[in-house]
mmCIF file of C-alpha atoms in Angstrom:
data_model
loop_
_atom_site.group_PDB
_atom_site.id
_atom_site.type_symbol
_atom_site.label_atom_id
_atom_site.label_comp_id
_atom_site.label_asym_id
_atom_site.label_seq_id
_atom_site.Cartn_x
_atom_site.Cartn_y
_atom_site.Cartn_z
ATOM 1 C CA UNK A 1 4.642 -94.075 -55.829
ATOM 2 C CA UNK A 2 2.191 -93.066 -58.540
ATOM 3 C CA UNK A 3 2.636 -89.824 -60.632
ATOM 4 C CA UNK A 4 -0.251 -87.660 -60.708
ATOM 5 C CA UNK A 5 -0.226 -86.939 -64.133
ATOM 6 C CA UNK A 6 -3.308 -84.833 -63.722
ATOM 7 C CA UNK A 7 -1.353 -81.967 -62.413
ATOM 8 C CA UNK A 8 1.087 -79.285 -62.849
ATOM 9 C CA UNK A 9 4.185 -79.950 -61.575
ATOM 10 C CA UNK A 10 5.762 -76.988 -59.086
ATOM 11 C CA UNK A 11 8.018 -76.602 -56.117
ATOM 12 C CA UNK A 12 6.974 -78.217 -52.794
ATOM 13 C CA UNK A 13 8.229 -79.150 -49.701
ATOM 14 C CA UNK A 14 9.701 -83.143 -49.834
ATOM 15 C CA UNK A 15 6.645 -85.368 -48.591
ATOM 16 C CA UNK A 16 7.232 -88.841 -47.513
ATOM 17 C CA UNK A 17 7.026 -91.352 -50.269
ATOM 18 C CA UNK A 18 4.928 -93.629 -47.711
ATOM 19 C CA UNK A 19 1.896 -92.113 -48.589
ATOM 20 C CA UNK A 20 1.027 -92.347 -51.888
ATOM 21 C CA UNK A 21 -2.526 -90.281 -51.321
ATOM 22 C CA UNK A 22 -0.194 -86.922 -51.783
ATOM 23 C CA UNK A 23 1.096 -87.726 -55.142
ATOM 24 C CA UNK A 24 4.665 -86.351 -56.033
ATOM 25 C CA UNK A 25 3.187 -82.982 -58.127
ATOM 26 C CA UNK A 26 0.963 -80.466 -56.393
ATOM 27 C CA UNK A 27 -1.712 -79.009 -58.556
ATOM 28 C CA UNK A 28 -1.990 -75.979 -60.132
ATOM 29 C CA UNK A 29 -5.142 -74.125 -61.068
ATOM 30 C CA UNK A 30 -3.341 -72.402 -64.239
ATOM 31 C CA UNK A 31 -0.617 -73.872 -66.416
ATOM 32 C CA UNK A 32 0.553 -70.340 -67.195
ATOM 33 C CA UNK A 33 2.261 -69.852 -63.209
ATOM 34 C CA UNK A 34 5.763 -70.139 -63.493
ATOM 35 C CA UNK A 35 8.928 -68.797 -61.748
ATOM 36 C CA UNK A 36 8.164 -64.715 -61.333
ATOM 37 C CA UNK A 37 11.849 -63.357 -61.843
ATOM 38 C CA UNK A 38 13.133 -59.911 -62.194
ATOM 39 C CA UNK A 39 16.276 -60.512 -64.512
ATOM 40 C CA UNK A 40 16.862 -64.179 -66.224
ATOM 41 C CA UNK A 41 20.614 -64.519 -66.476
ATOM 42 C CA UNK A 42 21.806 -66.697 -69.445
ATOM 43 C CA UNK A 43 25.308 -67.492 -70.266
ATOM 44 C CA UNK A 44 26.354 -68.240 -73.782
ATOM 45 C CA UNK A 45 28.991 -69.955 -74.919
ATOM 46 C CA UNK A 46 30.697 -67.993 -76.823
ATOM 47 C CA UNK A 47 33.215 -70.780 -78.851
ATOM 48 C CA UNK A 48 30.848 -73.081 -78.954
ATOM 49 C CA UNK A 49 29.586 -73.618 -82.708
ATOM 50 C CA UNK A 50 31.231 -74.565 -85.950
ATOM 51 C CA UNK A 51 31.805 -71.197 -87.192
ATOM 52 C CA UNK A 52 32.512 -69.901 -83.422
ATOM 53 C CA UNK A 53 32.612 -66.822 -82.142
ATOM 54 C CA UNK A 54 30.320 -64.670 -85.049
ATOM 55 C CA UNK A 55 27.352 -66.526 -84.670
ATOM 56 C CA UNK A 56 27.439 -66.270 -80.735
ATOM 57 C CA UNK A 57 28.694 -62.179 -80.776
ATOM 58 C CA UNK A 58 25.536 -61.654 -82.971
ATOM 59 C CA UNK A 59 23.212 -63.312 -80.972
ATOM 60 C CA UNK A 60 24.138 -61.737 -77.939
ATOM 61 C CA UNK A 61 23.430 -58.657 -79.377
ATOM 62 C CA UNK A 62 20.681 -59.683 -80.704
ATOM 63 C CA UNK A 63 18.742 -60.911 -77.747
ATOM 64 C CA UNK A 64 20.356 -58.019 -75.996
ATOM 65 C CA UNK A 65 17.972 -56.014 -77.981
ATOM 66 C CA UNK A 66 15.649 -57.898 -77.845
ATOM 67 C CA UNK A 67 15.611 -58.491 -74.004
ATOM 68 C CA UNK A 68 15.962 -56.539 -71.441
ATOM 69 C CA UNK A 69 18.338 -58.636 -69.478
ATOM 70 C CA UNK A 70 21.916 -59.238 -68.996
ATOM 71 C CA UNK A 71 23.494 -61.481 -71.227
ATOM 72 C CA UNK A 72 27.244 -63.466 -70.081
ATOM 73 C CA UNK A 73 28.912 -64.728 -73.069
ATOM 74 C CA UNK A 74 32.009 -66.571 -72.362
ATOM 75 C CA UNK A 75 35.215 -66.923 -74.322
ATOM 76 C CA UNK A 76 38.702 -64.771 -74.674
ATOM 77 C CA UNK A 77 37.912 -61.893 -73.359
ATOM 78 C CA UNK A 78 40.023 -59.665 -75.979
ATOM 79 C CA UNK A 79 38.787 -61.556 -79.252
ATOM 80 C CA UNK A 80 35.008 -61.297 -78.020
ATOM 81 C CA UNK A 81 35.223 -57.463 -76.767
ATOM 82 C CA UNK A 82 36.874 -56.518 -80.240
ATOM 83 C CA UNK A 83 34.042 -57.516 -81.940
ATOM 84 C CA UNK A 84 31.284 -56.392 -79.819
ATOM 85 C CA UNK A 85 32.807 -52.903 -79.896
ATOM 86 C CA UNK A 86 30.912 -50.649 -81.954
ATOM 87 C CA UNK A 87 27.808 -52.060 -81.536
ATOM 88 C CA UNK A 88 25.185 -50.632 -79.841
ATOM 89 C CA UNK A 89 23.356 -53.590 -78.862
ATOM 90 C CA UNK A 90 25.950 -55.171 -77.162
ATOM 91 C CA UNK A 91 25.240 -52.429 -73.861
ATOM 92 C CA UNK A 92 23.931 -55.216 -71.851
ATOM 93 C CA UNK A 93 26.583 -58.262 -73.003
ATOM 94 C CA UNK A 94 29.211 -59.263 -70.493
ATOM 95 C CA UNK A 95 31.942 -61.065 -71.622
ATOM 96 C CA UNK A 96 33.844 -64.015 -68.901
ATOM 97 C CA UNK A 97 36.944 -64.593 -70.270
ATOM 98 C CA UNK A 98 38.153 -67.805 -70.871
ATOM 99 C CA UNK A 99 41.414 -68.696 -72.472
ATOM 100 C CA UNK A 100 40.533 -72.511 -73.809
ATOM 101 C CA UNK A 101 37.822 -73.947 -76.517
ATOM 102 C CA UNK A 102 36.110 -77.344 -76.662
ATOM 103 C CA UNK A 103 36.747 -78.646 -80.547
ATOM 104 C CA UNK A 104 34.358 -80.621 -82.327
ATOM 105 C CA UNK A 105 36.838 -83.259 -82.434
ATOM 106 C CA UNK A 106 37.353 -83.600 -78.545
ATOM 107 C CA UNK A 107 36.946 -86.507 -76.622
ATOM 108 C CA UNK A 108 34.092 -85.606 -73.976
ATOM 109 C CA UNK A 109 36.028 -86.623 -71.212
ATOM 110 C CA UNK A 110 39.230 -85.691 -71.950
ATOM 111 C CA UNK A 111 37.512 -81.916 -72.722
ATOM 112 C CA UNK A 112 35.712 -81.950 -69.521
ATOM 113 C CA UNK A 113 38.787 -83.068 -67.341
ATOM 114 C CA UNK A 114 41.430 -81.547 -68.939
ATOM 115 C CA UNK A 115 40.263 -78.015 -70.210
ATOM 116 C CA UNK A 116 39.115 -76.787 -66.947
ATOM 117 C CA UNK A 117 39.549 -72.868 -68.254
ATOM 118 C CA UNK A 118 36.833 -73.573 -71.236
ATOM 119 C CA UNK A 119 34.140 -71.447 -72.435
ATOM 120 C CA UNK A 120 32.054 -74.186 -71.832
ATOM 121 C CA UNK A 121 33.594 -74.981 -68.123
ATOM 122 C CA UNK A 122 33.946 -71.233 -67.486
ATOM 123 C CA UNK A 123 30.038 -71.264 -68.536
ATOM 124 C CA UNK A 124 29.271 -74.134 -66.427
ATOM 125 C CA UNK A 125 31.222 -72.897 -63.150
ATOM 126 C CA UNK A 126 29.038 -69.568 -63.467
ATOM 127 C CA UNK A 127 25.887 -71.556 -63.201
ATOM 128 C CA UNK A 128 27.043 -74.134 -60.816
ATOM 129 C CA UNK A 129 27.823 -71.315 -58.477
ATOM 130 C CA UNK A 130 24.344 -69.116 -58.887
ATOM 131 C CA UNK A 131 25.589 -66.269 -61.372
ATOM 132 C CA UNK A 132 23.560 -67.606 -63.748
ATOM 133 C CA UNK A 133 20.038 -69.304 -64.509
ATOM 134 C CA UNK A 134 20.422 -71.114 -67.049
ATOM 135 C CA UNK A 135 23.104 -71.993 -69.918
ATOM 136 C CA UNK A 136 23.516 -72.395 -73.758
ATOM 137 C CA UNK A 137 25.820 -73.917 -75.640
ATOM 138 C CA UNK A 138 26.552 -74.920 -79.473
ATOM 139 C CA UNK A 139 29.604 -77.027 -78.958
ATOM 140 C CA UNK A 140 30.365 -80.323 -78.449
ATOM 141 C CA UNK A 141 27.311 -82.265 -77.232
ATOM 142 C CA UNK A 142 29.332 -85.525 -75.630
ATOM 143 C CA UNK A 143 31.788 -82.769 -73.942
ATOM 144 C CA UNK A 144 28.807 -80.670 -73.040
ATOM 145 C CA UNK A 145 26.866 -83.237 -71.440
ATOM 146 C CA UNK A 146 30.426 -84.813 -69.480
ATOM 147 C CA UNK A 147 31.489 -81.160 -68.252
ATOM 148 C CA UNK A 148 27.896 -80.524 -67.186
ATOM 149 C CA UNK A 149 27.597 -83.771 -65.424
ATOM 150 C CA UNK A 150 31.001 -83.415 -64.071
ATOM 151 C CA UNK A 151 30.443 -79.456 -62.751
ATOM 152 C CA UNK A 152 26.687 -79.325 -62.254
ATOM 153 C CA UNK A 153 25.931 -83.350 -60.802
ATOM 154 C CA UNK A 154 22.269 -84.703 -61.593
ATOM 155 C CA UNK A 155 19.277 -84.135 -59.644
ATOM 156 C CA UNK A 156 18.796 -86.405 -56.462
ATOM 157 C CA UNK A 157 17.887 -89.715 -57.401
ATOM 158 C CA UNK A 158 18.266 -89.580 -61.824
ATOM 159 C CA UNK A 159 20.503 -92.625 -62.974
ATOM 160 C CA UNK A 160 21.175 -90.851 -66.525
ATOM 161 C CA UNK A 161 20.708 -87.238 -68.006
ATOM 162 C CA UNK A 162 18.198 -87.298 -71.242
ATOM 163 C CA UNK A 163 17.930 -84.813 -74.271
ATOM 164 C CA UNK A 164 14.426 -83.978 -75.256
ATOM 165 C CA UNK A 165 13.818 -82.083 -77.902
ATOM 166 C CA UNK A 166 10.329 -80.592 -78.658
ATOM 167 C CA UNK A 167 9.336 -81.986 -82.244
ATOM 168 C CA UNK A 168 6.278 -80.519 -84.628
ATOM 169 C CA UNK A 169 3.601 -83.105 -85.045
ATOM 170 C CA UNK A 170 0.116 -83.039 -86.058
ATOM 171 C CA UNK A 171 -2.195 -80.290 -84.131
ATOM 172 C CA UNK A 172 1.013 -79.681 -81.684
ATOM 173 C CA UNK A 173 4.069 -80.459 -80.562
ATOM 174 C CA UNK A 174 5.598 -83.743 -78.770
ATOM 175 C CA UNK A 175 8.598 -84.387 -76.642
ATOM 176 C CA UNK A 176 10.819 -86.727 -77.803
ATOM 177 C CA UNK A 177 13.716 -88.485 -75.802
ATOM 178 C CA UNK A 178 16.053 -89.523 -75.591
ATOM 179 C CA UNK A 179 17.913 -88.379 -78.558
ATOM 180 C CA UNK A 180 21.462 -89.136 -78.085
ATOM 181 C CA UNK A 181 22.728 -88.638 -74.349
ATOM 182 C CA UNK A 182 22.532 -92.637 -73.627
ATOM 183 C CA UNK A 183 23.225 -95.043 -76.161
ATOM 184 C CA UNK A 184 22.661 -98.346 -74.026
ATOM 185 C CA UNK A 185 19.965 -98.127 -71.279
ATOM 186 C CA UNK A 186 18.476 -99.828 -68.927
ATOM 187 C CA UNK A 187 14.624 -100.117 -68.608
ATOM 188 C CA UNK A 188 15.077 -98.137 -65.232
ATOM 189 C CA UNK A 189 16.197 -95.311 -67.304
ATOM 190 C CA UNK A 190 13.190 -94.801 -69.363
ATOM 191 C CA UNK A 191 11.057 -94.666 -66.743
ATOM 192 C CA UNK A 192 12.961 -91.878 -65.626
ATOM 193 C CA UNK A 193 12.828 -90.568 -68.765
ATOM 194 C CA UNK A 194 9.227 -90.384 -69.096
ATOM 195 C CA UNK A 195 9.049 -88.626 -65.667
ATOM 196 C CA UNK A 196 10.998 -86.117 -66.980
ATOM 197 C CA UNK A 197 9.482 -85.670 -70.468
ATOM 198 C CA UNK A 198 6.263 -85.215 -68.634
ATOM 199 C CA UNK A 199 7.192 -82.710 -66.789
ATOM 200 C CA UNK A 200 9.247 -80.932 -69.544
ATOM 201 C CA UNK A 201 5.668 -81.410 -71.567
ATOM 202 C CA UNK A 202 3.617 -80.243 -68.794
ATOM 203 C CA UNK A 203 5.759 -77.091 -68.479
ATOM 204 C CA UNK A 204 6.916 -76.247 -71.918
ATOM 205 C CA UNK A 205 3.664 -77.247 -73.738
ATOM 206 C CA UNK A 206 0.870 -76.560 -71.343
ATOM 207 C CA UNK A 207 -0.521 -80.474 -71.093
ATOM 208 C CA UNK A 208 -1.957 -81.229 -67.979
ATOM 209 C CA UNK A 209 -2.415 -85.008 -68.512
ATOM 210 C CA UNK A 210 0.892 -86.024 -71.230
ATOM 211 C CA UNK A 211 0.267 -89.168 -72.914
ATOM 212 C CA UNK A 212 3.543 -91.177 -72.517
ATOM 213 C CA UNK A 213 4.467 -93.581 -75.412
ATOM 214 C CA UNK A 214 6.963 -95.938 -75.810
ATOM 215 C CA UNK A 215 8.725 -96.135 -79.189
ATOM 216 C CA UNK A 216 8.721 -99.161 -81.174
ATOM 217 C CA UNK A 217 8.388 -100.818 -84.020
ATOM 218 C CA UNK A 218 4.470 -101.890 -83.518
ATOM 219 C CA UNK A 219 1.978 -101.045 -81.062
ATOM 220 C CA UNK A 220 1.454 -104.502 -79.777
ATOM 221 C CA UNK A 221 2.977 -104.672 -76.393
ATOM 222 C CA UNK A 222 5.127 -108.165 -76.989
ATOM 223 C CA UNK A 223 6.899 -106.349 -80.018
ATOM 224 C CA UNK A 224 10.235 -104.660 -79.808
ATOM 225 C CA UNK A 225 13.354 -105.535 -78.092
ATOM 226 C CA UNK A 226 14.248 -106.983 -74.658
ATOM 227 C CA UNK A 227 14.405 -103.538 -73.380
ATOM 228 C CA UNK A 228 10.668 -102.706 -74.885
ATOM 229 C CA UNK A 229 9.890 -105.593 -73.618
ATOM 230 C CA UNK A 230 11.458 -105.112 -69.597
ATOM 231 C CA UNK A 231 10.410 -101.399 -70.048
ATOM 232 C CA UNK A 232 6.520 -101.946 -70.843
ATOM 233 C CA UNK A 233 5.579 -103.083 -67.728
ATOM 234 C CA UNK A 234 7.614 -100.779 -65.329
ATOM 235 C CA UNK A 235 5.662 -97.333 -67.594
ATOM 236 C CA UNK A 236 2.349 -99.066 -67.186
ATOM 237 C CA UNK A 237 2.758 -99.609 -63.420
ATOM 238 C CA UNK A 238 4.551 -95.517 -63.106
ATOM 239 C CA UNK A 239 1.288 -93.682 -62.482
ATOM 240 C CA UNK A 240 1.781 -92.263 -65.602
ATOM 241 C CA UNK A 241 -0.500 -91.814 -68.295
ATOM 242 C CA UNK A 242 1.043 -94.226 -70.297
ATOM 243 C CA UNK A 243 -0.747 -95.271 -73.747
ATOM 244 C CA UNK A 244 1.522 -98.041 -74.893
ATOM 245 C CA UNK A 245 3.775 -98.641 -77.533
ATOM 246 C CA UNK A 246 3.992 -96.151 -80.321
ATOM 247 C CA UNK A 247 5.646 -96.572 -83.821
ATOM 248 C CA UNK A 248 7.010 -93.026 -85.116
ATOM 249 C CA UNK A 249 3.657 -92.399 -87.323
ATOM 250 C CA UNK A 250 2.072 -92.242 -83.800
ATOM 251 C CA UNK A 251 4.368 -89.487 -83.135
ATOM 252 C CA UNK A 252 3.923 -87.280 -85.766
ATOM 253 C CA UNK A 253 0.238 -88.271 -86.002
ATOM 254 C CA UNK A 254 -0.049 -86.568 -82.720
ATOM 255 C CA UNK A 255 -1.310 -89.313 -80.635
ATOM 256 C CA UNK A 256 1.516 -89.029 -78.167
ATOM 257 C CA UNK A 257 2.651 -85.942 -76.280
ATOM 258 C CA UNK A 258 6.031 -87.693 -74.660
ATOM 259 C CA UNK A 259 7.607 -90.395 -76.823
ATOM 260 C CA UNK A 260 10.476 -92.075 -74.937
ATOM 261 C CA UNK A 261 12.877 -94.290 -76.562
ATOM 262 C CA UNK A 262 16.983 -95.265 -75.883
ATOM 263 C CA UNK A 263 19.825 -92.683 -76.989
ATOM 264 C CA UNK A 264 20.552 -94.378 -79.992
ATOM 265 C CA UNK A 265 17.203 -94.893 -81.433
ATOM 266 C CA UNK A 266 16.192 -91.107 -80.661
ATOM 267 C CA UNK A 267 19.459 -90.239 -82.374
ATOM 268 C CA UNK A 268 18.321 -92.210 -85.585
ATOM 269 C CA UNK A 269 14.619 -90.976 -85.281
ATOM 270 C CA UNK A 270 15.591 -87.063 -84.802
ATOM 271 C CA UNK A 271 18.336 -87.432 -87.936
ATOM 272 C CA UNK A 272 15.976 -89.538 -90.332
ATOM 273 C CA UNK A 273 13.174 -87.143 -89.208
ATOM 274 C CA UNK A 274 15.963 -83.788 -90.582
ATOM 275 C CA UNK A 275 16.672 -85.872 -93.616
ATOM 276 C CA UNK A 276 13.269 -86.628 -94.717
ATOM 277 C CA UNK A 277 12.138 -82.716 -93.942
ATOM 278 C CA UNK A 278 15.161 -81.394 -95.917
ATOM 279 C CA UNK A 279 14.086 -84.319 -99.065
ATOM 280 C CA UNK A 280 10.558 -83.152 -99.033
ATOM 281 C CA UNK A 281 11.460 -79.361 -98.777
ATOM 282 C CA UNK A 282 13.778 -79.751 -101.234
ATOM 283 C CA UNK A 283 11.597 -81.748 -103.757
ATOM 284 C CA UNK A 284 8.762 -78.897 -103.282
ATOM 285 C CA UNK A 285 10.771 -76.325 -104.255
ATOM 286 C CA UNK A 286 12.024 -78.486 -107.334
ATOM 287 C CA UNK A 287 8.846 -79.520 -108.688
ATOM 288 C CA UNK A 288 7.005 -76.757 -108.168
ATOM 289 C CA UNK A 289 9.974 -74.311 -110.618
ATOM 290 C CA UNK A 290 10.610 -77.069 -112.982
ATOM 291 C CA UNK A 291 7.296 -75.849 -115.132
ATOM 292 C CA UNK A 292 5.873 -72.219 -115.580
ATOM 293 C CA UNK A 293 2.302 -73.443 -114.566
ATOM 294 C CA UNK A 294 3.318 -75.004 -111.865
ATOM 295 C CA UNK A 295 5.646 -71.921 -110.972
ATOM 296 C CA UNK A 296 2.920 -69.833 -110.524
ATOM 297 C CA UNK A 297 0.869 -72.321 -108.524
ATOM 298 C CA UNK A 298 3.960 -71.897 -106.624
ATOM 299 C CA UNK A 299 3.357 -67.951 -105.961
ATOM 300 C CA UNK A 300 0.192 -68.365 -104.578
ATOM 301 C CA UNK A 301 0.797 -71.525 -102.323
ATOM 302 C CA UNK A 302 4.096 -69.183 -101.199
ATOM 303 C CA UNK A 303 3.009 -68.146 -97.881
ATOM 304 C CA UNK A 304 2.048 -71.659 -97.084
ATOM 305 C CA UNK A 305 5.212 -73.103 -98.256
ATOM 306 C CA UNK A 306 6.979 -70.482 -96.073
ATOM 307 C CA UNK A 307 5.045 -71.441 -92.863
ATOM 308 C CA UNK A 308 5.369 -75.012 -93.709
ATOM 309 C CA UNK A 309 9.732 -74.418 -93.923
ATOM 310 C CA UNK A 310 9.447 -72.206 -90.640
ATOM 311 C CA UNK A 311 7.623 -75.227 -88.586
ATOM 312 C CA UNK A 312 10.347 -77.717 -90.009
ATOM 313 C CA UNK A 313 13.376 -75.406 -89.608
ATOM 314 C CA UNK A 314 15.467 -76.717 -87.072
ATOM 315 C CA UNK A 315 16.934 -73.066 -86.107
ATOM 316 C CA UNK A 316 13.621 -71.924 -85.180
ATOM 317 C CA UNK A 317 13.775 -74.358 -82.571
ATOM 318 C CA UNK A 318 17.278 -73.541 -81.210
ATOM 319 C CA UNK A 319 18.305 -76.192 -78.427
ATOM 320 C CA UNK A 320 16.889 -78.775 -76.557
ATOM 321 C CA UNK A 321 17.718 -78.930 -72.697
ATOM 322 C CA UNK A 322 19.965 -81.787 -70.916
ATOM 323 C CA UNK A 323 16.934 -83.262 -68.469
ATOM 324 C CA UNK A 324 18.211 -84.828 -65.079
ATOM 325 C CA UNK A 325 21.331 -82.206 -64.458
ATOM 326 C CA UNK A 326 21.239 -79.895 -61.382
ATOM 327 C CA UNK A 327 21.195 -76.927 -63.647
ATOM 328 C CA UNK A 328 19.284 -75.990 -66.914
ATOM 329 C CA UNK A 329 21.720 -76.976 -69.501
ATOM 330 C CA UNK A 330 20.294 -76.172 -72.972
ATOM 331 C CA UNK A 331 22.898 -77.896 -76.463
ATOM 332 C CA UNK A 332 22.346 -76.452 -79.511
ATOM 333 C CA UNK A 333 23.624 -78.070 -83.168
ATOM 334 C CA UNK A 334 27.099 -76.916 -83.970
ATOM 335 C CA UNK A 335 26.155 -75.964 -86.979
ATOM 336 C CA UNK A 336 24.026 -72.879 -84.835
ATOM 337 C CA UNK A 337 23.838 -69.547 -86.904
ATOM 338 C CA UNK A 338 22.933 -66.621 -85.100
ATOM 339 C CA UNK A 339 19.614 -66.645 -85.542
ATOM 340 C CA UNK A 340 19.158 -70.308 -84.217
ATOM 341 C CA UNK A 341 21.129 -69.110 -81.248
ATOM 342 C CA UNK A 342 18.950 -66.534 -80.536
ATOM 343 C CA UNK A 343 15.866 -69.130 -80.964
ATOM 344 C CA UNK A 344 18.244 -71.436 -78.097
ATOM 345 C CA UNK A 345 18.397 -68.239 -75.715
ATOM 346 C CA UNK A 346 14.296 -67.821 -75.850
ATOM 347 C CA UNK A 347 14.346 -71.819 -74.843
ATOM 348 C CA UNK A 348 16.106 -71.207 -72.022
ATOM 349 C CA UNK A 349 14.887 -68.306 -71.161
ATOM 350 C CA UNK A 350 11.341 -70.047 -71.375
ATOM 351 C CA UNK A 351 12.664 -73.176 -69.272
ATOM 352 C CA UNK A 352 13.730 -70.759 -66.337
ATOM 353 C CA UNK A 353 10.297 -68.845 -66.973
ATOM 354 C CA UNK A 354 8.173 -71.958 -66.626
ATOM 355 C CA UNK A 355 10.453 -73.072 -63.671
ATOM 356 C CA UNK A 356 11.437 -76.065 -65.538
ATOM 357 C CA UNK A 357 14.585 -77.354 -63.163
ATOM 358 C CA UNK A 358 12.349 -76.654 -59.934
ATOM 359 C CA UNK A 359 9.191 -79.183 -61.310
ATOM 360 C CA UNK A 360 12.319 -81.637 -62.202
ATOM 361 C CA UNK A 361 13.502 -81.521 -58.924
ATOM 362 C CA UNK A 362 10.326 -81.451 -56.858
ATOM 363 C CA UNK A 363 9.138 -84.915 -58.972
ATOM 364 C CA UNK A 364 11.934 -86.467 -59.607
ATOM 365 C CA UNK A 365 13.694 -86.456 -56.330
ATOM 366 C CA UNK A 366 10.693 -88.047 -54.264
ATOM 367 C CA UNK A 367 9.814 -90.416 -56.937
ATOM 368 C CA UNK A 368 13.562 -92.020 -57.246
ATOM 369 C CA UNK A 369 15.254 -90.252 -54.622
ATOM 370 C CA UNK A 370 14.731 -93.110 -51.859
ATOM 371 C CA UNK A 371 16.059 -96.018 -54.186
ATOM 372 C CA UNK A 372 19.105 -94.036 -55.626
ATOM 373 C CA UNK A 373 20.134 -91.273 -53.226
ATOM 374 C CA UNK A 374 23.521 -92.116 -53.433
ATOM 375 C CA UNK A 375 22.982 -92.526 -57.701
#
């Protein structure tokens, strides 16, 4: 069955995949409808980053006061309390107590299986079983993505859970995925992955119509690897609108709003992209105080500078959300301070806002549902 890429993605009733007339999206008139709530709950991990718990105790306070709603942060109870007492933010911050901690150095699935009393479990549990909307977590992204499969399932019918982060690019922003969830995949799994980044685009970025590349290394369609290769035909025959292959200028020219790609060459792409924003930030700043003229060039050119840092800053981004589970997941770097925790919470907060999970579900299940129900 063909996507309708022309429209919105929302909830609706399962329609038989017989007749392709209906599409597997119903239209919207406005992309700005989402999912009318009263309260959003998010849970935070609260021993999830590097420098665990400050960064998460100050950015629970922080988007306590700076939202309305009730914020669960998870972790020992006594450690957490002690140092949210005395502040006056922290009125609408919950604490779940926990009594274990995912390390960076876990194994995923010996974290997921064998720390069942987590933060991140704990965290999990509390949106597997409807106290929660949505959750956020710095901490281990292999263990993250294990416990969540292991606690939370995938949506009917997805063969592999994706991580799409939003990147800047030239007059906008692109979807980019996936970035490190699957290193091998199958050609099966990208299609599924462009599904999903389309809806993530249509609902995060307001594109009715995303254009859907695949990444390579030209944009001839017989270039790439075997997988390009198997892949290229199965996105042109989707029903999405699928432009072709697309080398990583492409991306960041802005002629794609959804590039999809394997785990391991999304990994490289996101970390070379970092590297070569940190190198040219870096440079800037050293060239433009290594002269007096060209210091106060520097002055006036500030405010630019600053806007130009802010758009490549990966903290003002926060997290990007685990696609394909049967729950909004949303992994943040472990090297998360506060304030790019607080940027993760307004992601979620945004995915539940937009009604993110229920677009997943409603194309996703009818468009891969019937071949891998049991999946």
């Amino acid at each position: 069955m063909a996507l309708n890429h022309a429209c919105l993605p929302v909830p609706a009733p399962a329609r038989a995949l017989g007749d392709p007339s209906r599409g597997i999206i119903a239209c919207r008139d406005a992309l700005s409808t989402g999912v009318e709530l009263s309260t959003i709950r998010v849970v935070l991990d609260g021993m999830g980053s590097d420098d665990h718990p400050r960064p998460e105790v100050e950015a629970a306070c922080a988007a306590a006061e700076r939202w309305p709603d009730p914020l669960t942060l998870v972790g020992p109870r006594r450690l957490l309390e002690s140092m949210l007492t005395g502040d006056g933010r922290s009125r609408n911050v919950t604490v779940v107590d926990a009594s274990e901690v995912v390390e960076m150095t876990d194994r995923p699935a010996g974290a997921a299986r064998g720390k069942a009393d987590s933060s991140m479990a704990v965290g999990l549990d509390l949106l597997r079983d409807g106290q929660a909307d949505v959750f956020v977590t710095a901490g281990n992204t292999g263990a993250a993505m294990t416990t969540a499969l292991l606690r939370l399932g995938r949506l009917r019918g997805v063969r592999r859970p994706a991580l799409a982060p939003i990147f800047p690019v030239a007059g906008g922003r692109a979807v980019v995925l996936d970035i490190g969830a699957n290193v091998d995949c199958k050609p099966e799994f990208l299609v599924q992955f462009a599904v999903m980044g389309s809806v993530y685009a249509q609902t995060a970025l307001g594109i009715r119509s995303p254009r859907v590349g695949l990444l390579s290394i030209g944009e001839e369609a017989g270039k790439g690897t075997e997988l390009i290769h198997e892949t290229y035909p199965l996105l042109a025959a989707a029903g999405l609108n699928f432009v072709g292959n697309v080398e990583p200028k492409e991306v960041y020219a802005g002629q794609v709003d959804v590039a999809v790609t394997d785990g391991f060459t999304g990994n490289v792409f996101l970390k070379t992209s970092e590297a070569v924003a940190r190198f040219l930030t870096e440079t800037i700043r050293r060239e433009i105080t290594s002269a007096p003229l060209t210091a106060a060039g520097g002055l006036l050119a500030r405010p630019a500078f600053a806007r130009v840092r802010r758009l490549l800053d990966p903290a003002e981004y926060g997290a990007v959300p685990l696609l394909g589970i049967n729950g909004l997941v949303f992994i943040g770097h472990g090297r998360s301070d506060a304030r790019a925790l607080v940027s993760a919470i307004a992601a979620a907060r945004s995915a539940v806002e937009s009604g993110l999970l229920e677009a997943l579900r409603s194309a996703v299940e009818p468009f891969f549902g019937q071949r891998h129900a049991t999946a």
